[in-house]
Amino acid sequence: AAKAPLLSVRGVSAYYGSIRALKNVDVEVNEGEIVALIGANGAGKSTLMMTIFGQPQAREGTITFAGQDITRLPTHEIARLNLAQSPEGRRIFSRMTVRENLQMGAAVNGGKHFAEDLERMCTLFPRLRERIDQRGGTMSGGEQQMLAIARALMSRPRLLMLDEPSLGLAPLVVKQIFSTVRELNRTEGLTVFIVEQNAYHALKLAHRGYVMVTGAVTMSGTGQALLDDPQVKAAYLEGG
Ligand code: ATP
């Protein structure tokens, strides 16, 4: 029988007050996959990410992670599970140094393997090694994004969730970050769920993708199939 997905979102609806921001959303992420969710500004991509973390909580539907129903778990308990998030806007600890930020990431799993994982992150993102004692808030946008991803990886997550990692970054930096994610997937089998407005890069990276329009998933397929789809091209790839 097919293995159950690592993350499964089934029939999920979520609200801000009386506004239904997610409408009956179905998304699955299998172990070892990179899955992208694309969509325009305000489509609800970040809301789905946040709903997986319990804020806002799904009002309808079911969210399971690694076989556990997490739909009604409080956010702090979801944060203790083996899924790590690099949120939109990076939200690193700006007054802490790079090293201290990475320590916070490691603390989620008790700080075991800290030295080893710190070394790994510095190899993956050499810029972080150069800036290890610099305060996070004084780093460039691209450096902060790398730090946010590295911090998430320090917990050795089974699922890495990335919210708009390309936001505000120069194309070269975006390429670097995406190629690092691809490498982690290929060499370590890291499972990744990525939310992106930059549809071209996200679909190039992903094995599978979903398109979200005003809170509902309207299309899904392999990354390549979506890249080739005339509707996707017209709506998200023209001029990109
Ligand atoms: P972007 O790419 O611009 O970040 P998105 O696809 O991530 O967009 P969301 O941030 O999930 O979109 O927003 C979905 C809808 O929910 C938008 O209409 C937004 O205005 C609304 N929304 C988001 N957060 C809140 C909130 N805290 N209270 C009320 N409405 C909200």
mmCIF file of C-alpha atoms and ligand atoms in Angstrom:
data_model
loop_
_atom_site.group_PDB
_atom_site.id
_atom_site.type_symbol
_atom_site.label_atom_id
_atom_site.label_comp_id
_atom_site.label_asym_id
_atom_site.label_seq_id
_atom_site.Cartn_x
_atom_site.Cartn_y
_atom_site.Cartn_z
ATOM 1 C CA ALA A 1 0.000 0.000 0.000
ATOM 2 C CA ALA A 2 1.105 3.600 -0.607
ATOM 3 C CA LYS A 3 2.696 5.303 2.365
ATOM 4 C CA ALA A 4 0.601 7.925 4.108
ATOM 5 C CA PRO A 5 1.742 11.486 3.339
ATOM 6 C CA LEU A 6 4.041 13.143 5.867
ATOM 7 C CA LEU A 7 1.789 16.205 5.890
ATOM 8 C CA SER A 8 -1.838 16.047 4.928
ATOM 9 C CA VAL A 9 -4.270 18.952 4.771
ATOM 10 C CA ARG A 10 -7.814 17.780 4.080
ATOM 11 C CA GLY A 11 -10.850 19.950 3.503
ATOM 12 C CA VAL A 12 -9.416 22.756 5.595
ATOM 13 C CA SER A 13 -11.197 26.064 5.991
ATOM 14 C CA ALA A 14 -9.930 28.917 8.151
ATOM 15 C CA TYR A 15 -11.310 32.338 8.973
ATOM 16 C CA TYR A 16 -10.224 35.810 10.028
ATOM 17 C CA GLY A 17 -13.360 36.906 11.816
ATOM 18 C CA SER A 18 -16.109 36.265 9.301
ATOM 19 C CA ILE A 19 -13.761 36.237 6.284
ATOM 20 C CA ARG A 20 -13.090 32.749 4.980
ATOM 21 C CA ALA A 21 -9.378 32.887 4.087
ATOM 22 C CA LEU A 22 -9.023 29.160 3.313
ATOM 23 C CA LYS A 23 -11.743 27.283 1.480
ATOM 24 C CA ASN A 24 -11.804 23.518 1.650
ATOM 25 C CA VAL A 25 -8.063 23.177 0.998
ATOM 26 C CA ASP A 26 -6.480 19.788 0.160
ATOM 27 C CA VAL A 27 -2.678 19.588 0.111
ATOM 28 C CA GLU A 28 -0.356 16.635 0.635
ATOM 29 C CA VAL A 29 3.395 16.455 1.095
ATOM 30 C CA ASN A 30 5.048 13.048 0.875
ATOM 31 C CA GLU A 31 8.290 12.105 2.549
ATOM 32 C CA GLY A 32 11.259 13.155 0.393
ATOM 33 C CA GLU A 33 9.270 15.549 -1.795
ATOM 34 C CA ILE A 34 9.620 19.242 -2.492
ATOM 35 C CA VAL A 35 6.126 20.678 -2.841
ATOM 36 C CA ALA A 36 5.405 24.271 -3.860
ATOM 37 C CA LEU A 37 2.312 26.343 -3.245
ATOM 38 C CA ILE A 38 2.035 29.320 -5.576
ATOM 39 C CA GLY A 39 -0.515 32.091 -5.904
ATOM 40 C CA ALA A 40 -0.930 35.832 -6.120
ATOM 41 C CA ASN A 41 -0.746 38.356 -3.295
ATOM 42 C CA GLY A 42 -3.426 37.672 -0.733
ATOM 43 C CA ALA A 43 -4.344 34.244 -2.133
ATOM 44 C CA GLY A 44 -3.998 32.684 1.310
ATOM 45 C CA LYS A 45 -0.606 30.999 1.025
ATOM 46 C CA SER A 46 0.780 32.355 4.281
ATOM 47 C CA THR A 47 -2.524 31.656 5.963
ATOM 48 C CA LEU A 48 -2.237 27.973 5.054
ATOM 49 C CA MET A 49 1.258 27.894 6.524
ATOM 50 C CA MET A 50 0.037 29.562 9.697
ATOM 51 C CA THR A 51 -3.018 27.320 9.925
ATOM 52 C CA ILE A 52 -0.741 24.273 9.848
ATOM 53 C CA PHE A 53 0.878 25.839 12.929
ATOM 54 C CA GLY A 54 -2.515 26.368 14.542
ATOM 55 C CA GLN A 55 -2.899 30.126 14.215
ATOM 56 C CA PRO A 56 -5.547 30.679 12.954
ATOM 57 C CA GLN A 57 -6.869 27.223 13.731
ATOM 58 C CA ALA A 58 -8.700 25.303 11.010
ATOM 59 C CA ARG A 59 -12.432 25.589 11.582
ATOM 60 C CA GLU A 60 -13.194 22.718 9.230
ATOM 61 C CA GLY A 61 -11.103 19.838 7.970
ATOM 62 C CA THR A 62 -8.128 17.870 9.251
ATOM 63 C CA ILE A 63 -4.376 18.416 9.334
ATOM 64 C CA THR A 64 -2.103 15.471 10.072
ATOM 65 C CA PHE A 65 1.660 15.365 10.422
ATOM 66 C CA ALA A 66 3.588 12.103 10.612
ATOM 67 C CA GLY A 67 0.358 10.271 11.281
ATOM 68 C CA GLN A 68 -0.699 12.547 14.152
ATOM 69 C CA ASP A 69 -3.812 14.704 14.012
ATOM 70 C CA ILE A 70 -2.563 18.227 14.772
ATOM 71 C CA THR A 71 -5.700 20.143 13.757
ATOM 72 C CA ARG A 72 -6.558 21.203 17.289
ATOM 73 C CA LEU A 73 -3.098 21.307 18.860
ATOM 74 C CA PRO A 74 -1.978 24.649 20.283
ATOM 75 C CA THR A 75 0.829 26.366 18.354
ATOM 76 C CA HIS A 76 3.473 25.792 21.039
ATOM 77 C CA GLU A 77 2.868 22.045 20.878
ATOM 78 C CA ILE A 78 3.021 21.994 17.084
ATOM 79 C CA ALA A 79 6.317 23.881 17.312
ATOM 80 C CA ARG A 80 7.730 20.973 19.343
ATOM 81 C CA LEU A 81 6.991 18.491 16.566
ATOM 82 C CA ASN A 82 9.509 17.688 13.915
ATOM 83 C CA LEU A 83 8.427 20.388 11.490
ATOM 84 C CA ALA A 84 10.310 23.645 11.226
ATOM 85 C CA GLN A 85 9.238 26.874 9.650
ATOM 86 C CA SER A 86 11.164 29.721 8.124
ATOM 87 C CA PRO A 87 8.440 32.366 8.208
ATOM 88 C CA GLU A 88 7.780 35.164 5.747
ATOM 89 C CA GLY A 89 9.668 38.314 6.686
ATOM 90 C CA ARG A 90 12.388 36.072 8.148
ATOM 91 C CA ARG A 91 11.755 36.955 11.784
ATOM 92 C CA ILE A 92 15.191 36.094 13.042
ATOM 93 C CA PHE A 93 16.216 37.412 16.465
ATOM 94 C CA SER A 94 17.701 40.699 15.349
ATOM 95 C CA ARG A 95 19.616 41.508 18.545
ATOM 96 C CA MET A 96 21.164 38.065 18.795
ATOM 97 C CA THR A 97 24.235 37.033 16.885
ATOM 98 C CA VAL A 98 24.183 34.496 14.082
ATOM 99 C CA ARG A 99 25.532 31.848 16.463
ATOM 100 C CA GLU A 100 22.874 32.635 19.087
ATOM 101 C CA ASN A 101 20.122 32.469 16.477
ATOM 102 C CA LEU A 102 21.337 29.036 15.447
ATOM 103 C CA GLN A 103 21.446 27.995 19.106
ATOM 104 C CA MET A 104 17.784 28.929 19.424
ATOM 105 C CA GLY A 105 17.011 26.705 16.443
ATOM 106 C CA ALA A 106 18.896 23.804 17.997
ATOM 107 C CA ALA A 107 17.146 24.279 21.343
ATOM 108 C CA VAL A 108 13.920 22.940 19.846
ATOM 109 C CA ASN A 109 15.371 19.433 19.900
ATOM 110 C CA GLY A 110 17.286 19.876 23.130
ATOM 111 C CA GLY A 111 20.494 21.285 21.669
ATOM 112 C CA LYS A 112 22.026 17.895 20.930
ATOM 113 C CA HIS A 113 24.426 17.844 17.953
ATOM 114 C CA PHE A 114 24.871 21.630 18.238
ATOM 115 C CA ALA A 115 28.551 21.792 17.277
ATOM 116 C CA GLU A 116 28.118 19.336 14.429
ATOM 117 C CA ASP A 117 25.035 21.085 13.039
ATOM 118 C CA LEU A 118 26.606 24.526 13.408
ATOM 119 C CA GLU A 119 29.502 23.328 11.294
ATOM 120 C CA ARG A 120 27.073 21.890 8.745
ATOM 121 C CA MET A 121 25.176 25.178 8.431
ATOM 122 C CA CYS A 122 28.422 27.113 8.025
ATOM 123 C CA THR A 123 29.395 24.772 5.215
ATOM 124 C CA LEU A 124 25.978 25.071 3.548
ATOM 125 C CA PHE A 125 25.947 28.863 3.960
ATOM 126 C CA PRO A 126 29.580 30.062 4.067
ATOM 127 C CA ARG A 127 28.347 33.607 4.572
ATOM 128 C CA LEU A 128 27.081 32.629 8.003
ATOM 129 C CA ARG A 129 30.535 31.424 9.038
ATOM 130 C CA GLU A 130 32.021 34.781 8.072
ATOM 131 C CA ARG A 131 29.372 36.566 10.108
ATOM 132 C CA ILE A 132 29.005 34.180 13.021
ATOM 133 C CA ASP A 133 29.320 36.880 15.717
ATOM 134 C CA GLN A 134 27.387 39.573 13.864
ATOM 135 C CA ARG A 135 23.956 40.581 15.145
ATOM 136 C CA GLY A 136 21.169 39.180 12.985
ATOM 137 C CA GLY A 137 19.481 42.535 12.534
ATOM 138 C CA THR A 138 22.530 44.041 10.863
ATOM 139 C CA MET A 139 22.776 41.332 8.212
ATOM 140 C CA SER A 140 21.601 41.935 4.638
ATOM 141 C CA GLY A 141 18.235 40.640 3.495
ATOM 142 C CA GLY A 142 19.767 37.625 1.763
ATOM 143 C CA GLU A 143 21.951 36.823 4.761
ATOM 144 C CA GLN A 144 18.956 37.020 7.084
ATOM 145 C CA GLN A 145 17.048 34.658 4.826
ATOM 146 C CA MET A 146 19.920 32.177 4.896
ATOM 147 C CA LEU A 147 20.041 32.514 8.672
ATOM 148 C CA ALA A 148 16.297 31.922 8.975
ATOM 149 C CA ILE A 149 16.570 28.736 6.908
ATOM 150 C CA ALA A 150 19.686 27.567 8.740
ATOM 151 C CA ARG A 151 17.975 28.199 12.077
ATOM 152 C CA ALA A 152 15.032 26.068 10.980
ATOM 153 C CA LEU A 153 17.391 23.303 9.837
ATOM 154 C CA MET A 154 19.206 23.275 13.208
ATOM 155 C CA SER A 155 16.264 21.384 14.703
ATOM 156 C CA ARG A 156 16.820 18.578 12.155
ATOM 157 C CA PRO A 157 13.219 18.767 10.961
ATOM 158 C CA ARG A 158 11.449 16.014 9.070
ATOM 159 C CA LEU A 159 9.608 18.756 7.217
ATOM 160 C CA LEU A 160 10.983 22.171 6.365
ATOM 161 C CA MET A 161 8.351 24.805 5.595
ATOM 162 C CA LEU A 162 9.530 27.922 3.778
ATOM 163 C CA ASP A 163 7.328 30.978 3.431
ATOM 164 C CA GLU A 164 8.423 33.220 0.523
ATOM 165 C CA PRO A 165 12.162 32.631 0.831
ATOM 166 C CA SER A 166 12.795 34.765 -2.292
ATOM 167 C CA LEU A 167 10.994 37.835 -0.948
ATOM 168 C CA GLY A 168 12.993 40.997 -1.573
ATOM 169 C CA LEU A 169 16.161 39.174 -2.606
ATOM 170 C CA ALA A 170 18.402 39.669 -5.624
ATOM 171 C CA PRO A 171 18.030 36.948 -8.287
ATOM 172 C CA LEU A 172 21.507 35.579 -7.617
ATOM 173 C CA VAL A 173 20.804 35.137 -3.903
ATOM 174 C CA VAL A 174 17.477 33.465 -4.695
ATOM 175 C CA LYS A 175 19.309 31.026 -6.963
ATOM 176 C CA GLN A 176 21.812 30.225 -4.221
ATOM 177 C CA ILE A 177 19.157 29.599 -1.619
ATOM 178 C CA PHE A 178 17.061 27.433 -3.932
ATOM 179 C CA SER A 179 20.032 25.386 -5.033
ATOM 180 C CA THR A 180 20.933 24.753 -1.388
ATOM 181 C CA VAL A 181 17.390 23.537 -0.728
ATOM 182 C CA ARG A 182 17.562 21.256 -3.778
ATOM 183 C CA GLU A 183 20.897 19.884 -2.597
ATOM 184 C CA LEU A 184 19.542 19.116 0.886
ATOM 185 C CA ASN A 185 16.618 17.321 -0.681
ATOM 186 C CA ARG A 186 18.819 15.306 -3.010
ATOM 187 C CA THR A 187 21.535 14.362 -0.543
ATOM 188 C CA GLU A 188 19.554 13.995 2.680
ATOM 189 C CA GLY A 189 16.022 13.437 1.457
ATOM 190 C CA LEU A 190 14.844 16.558 3.284
ATOM 191 C CA THR A 191 11.109 17.086 2.740
ATOM 192 C CA VAL A 192 10.201 20.667 1.862
ATOM 193 C CA PHE A 193 6.948 22.590 1.615
ATOM 194 C CA ILE A 194 7.554 25.967 0.029
ATOM 195 C CA VAL A 195 5.147 28.861 -0.360
ATOM 196 C CA GLU A 196 6.197 31.289 -3.075
ATOM 197 C CA GLN A 197 5.025 34.185 -5.172
ATOM 198 C CA ASN A 198 7.988 33.573 -7.440
ATOM 199 C CA ALA A 199 6.194 30.817 -9.341
ATOM 200 C CA TYR A 200 8.921 30.129 -11.871
ATOM 201 C CA HIS A 201 11.663 29.385 -9.346
ATOM 202 C CA ALA A 202 9.345 27.506 -7.028
ATOM 203 C CA LEU A 203 7.954 25.231 -9.758
ATOM 204 C CA LYS A 204 11.434 24.619 -11.171
ATOM 205 C CA LEU A 205 12.527 23.491 -7.719
ATOM 206 C CA ALA A 206 9.467 21.463 -6.763
ATOM 207 C CA HIS A 207 8.498 17.914 -7.639
ATOM 208 C CA ARG A 208 4.840 18.883 -7.304
ATOM 209 C CA GLY A 209 2.930 22.088 -6.961
ATOM 210 C CA TYR A 210 -0.429 23.582 -6.064
ATOM 211 C CA VAL A 211 -1.986 26.816 -7.263
ATOM 212 C CA MET A 212 -4.085 28.824 -4.828
ATOM 213 C CA VAL A 213 -6.616 31.480 -5.847
ATOM 214 C CA THR A 214 -8.584 33.454 -3.235
ATOM 215 C CA GLY A 215 -8.250 30.800 -0.566
ATOM 216 C CA ALA A 216 -8.928 27.727 -2.702
ATOM 217 C CA VAL A 217 -6.607 25.279 -4.457
ATOM 218 C CA THR A 218 -7.517 25.477 -8.147
ATOM 219 C CA MET A 219 -4.805 23.350 -9.766
ATOM 220 C CA SER A 220 -2.152 20.816 -8.906
ATOM 221 C CA GLY A 221 0.409 18.746 -10.766
ATOM 222 C CA THR A 222 4.093 18.136 -11.206
ATOM 223 C CA GLY A 223 6.260 21.230 -11.168
ATOM 224 C CA GLN A 224 6.944 20.775 -14.867
ATOM 225 C CA ALA A 225 3.280 20.255 -15.785
ATOM 226 C CA LEU A 226 2.346 23.472 -14.014
ATOM 227 C CA LEU A 227 5.214 25.351 -15.677
ATOM 228 C CA ASP A 228 3.892 24.164 -19.045
ATOM 229 C CA ASP A 229 0.250 24.913 -18.282
ATOM 230 C CA PRO A 230 -1.083 27.827 -20.392
ATOM 231 C CA GLN A 231 -3.220 29.183 -17.545
ATOM 232 C CA VAL A 232 -0.330 29.095 -15.089
ATOM 233 C CA LYS A 233 1.894 30.716 -17.701
ATOM 234 C CA ALA A 234 -0.562 33.525 -18.336
ATOM 235 C CA ALA A 235 -1.305 34.206 -14.686
ATOM 236 C CA TYR A 236 2.057 33.685 -12.961
ATOM 237 C CA LEU A 237 4.913 33.379 -15.425
ATOM 238 C CA GLU A 238 4.493 36.100 -18.050
ATOM 239 C CA GLY A 239 7.180 38.686 -17.789
ATOM 240 C CA GLY A 240 8.687 36.766 -14.855
HETATM 241 P P1 ATP B 1 1.234 37.313 0.117
HETATM 242 O O1 ATP B 1 1.930 36.577 -0.947
HETATM 243 O O2 ATP B 1 0.910 38.743 -0.266
HETATM 244 O O3 ATP B 1 1.839 37.182 1.473
HETATM 245 P P2 ATP B 1 -0.700 35.265 0.772
HETATM 246 O O4 ATP B 1 -1.137 34.404 -0.358
HETATM 247 O O5 ATP B 1 0.313 34.723 1.688
HETATM 248 O O6 ATP B 1 -0.227 36.664 0.198
HETATM 249 P P3 ATP B 1 -2.313 35.696 3.101
HETATM 250 O O7 ATP B 1 -1.295 36.535 3.810
HETATM 251 O O8 ATP B 1 -2.507 34.317 3.555
HETATM 252 O O9 ATP B 1 -2.004 35.691 1.538
HETATM 253 O O10 ATP B 1 -3.695 36.464 3.147
HETATM 254 C C1 ATP B 1 -4.904 35.887 2.684
HETATM 255 C C2 ATP B 1 -6.068 36.851 2.950
HETATM 256 O O11 ATP B 1 -6.327 36.936 4.353
HETATM 257 C C3 ATP B 1 -5.791 38.271 2.494
HETATM 258 O O12 ATP B 1 -6.989 38.788 1.967
HETATM 259 C C4 ATP B 1 -5.396 39.002 3.766
HETATM 260 O O13 ATP B 1 -5.719 40.357 3.707
HETATM 261 C C5 ATP B 1 -6.224 38.276 4.810
HETATM 262 N N1 ATP B 1 -5.558 38.288 6.122
HETATM 263 C C6 ATP B 1 -4.318 37.837 6.403
HETATM 264 N N2 ATP B 1 -4.033 37.971 7.718
HETATM 265 C C7 ATP B 1 -5.115 38.515 8.281
HETATM 266 C C8 ATP B 1 -5.452 38.913 9.616
HETATM 267 N N3 ATP B 1 -4.604 38.727 10.643
HETATM 268 N N4 ATP B 1 -6.674 39.453 9.816
HETATM 269 C C9 ATP B 1 -7.548 39.637 8.797
HETATM 270 N N5 ATP B 1 -7.308 39.275 7.530
HETATM 271 C C10 ATP B 1 -6.104 38.731 7.260
#
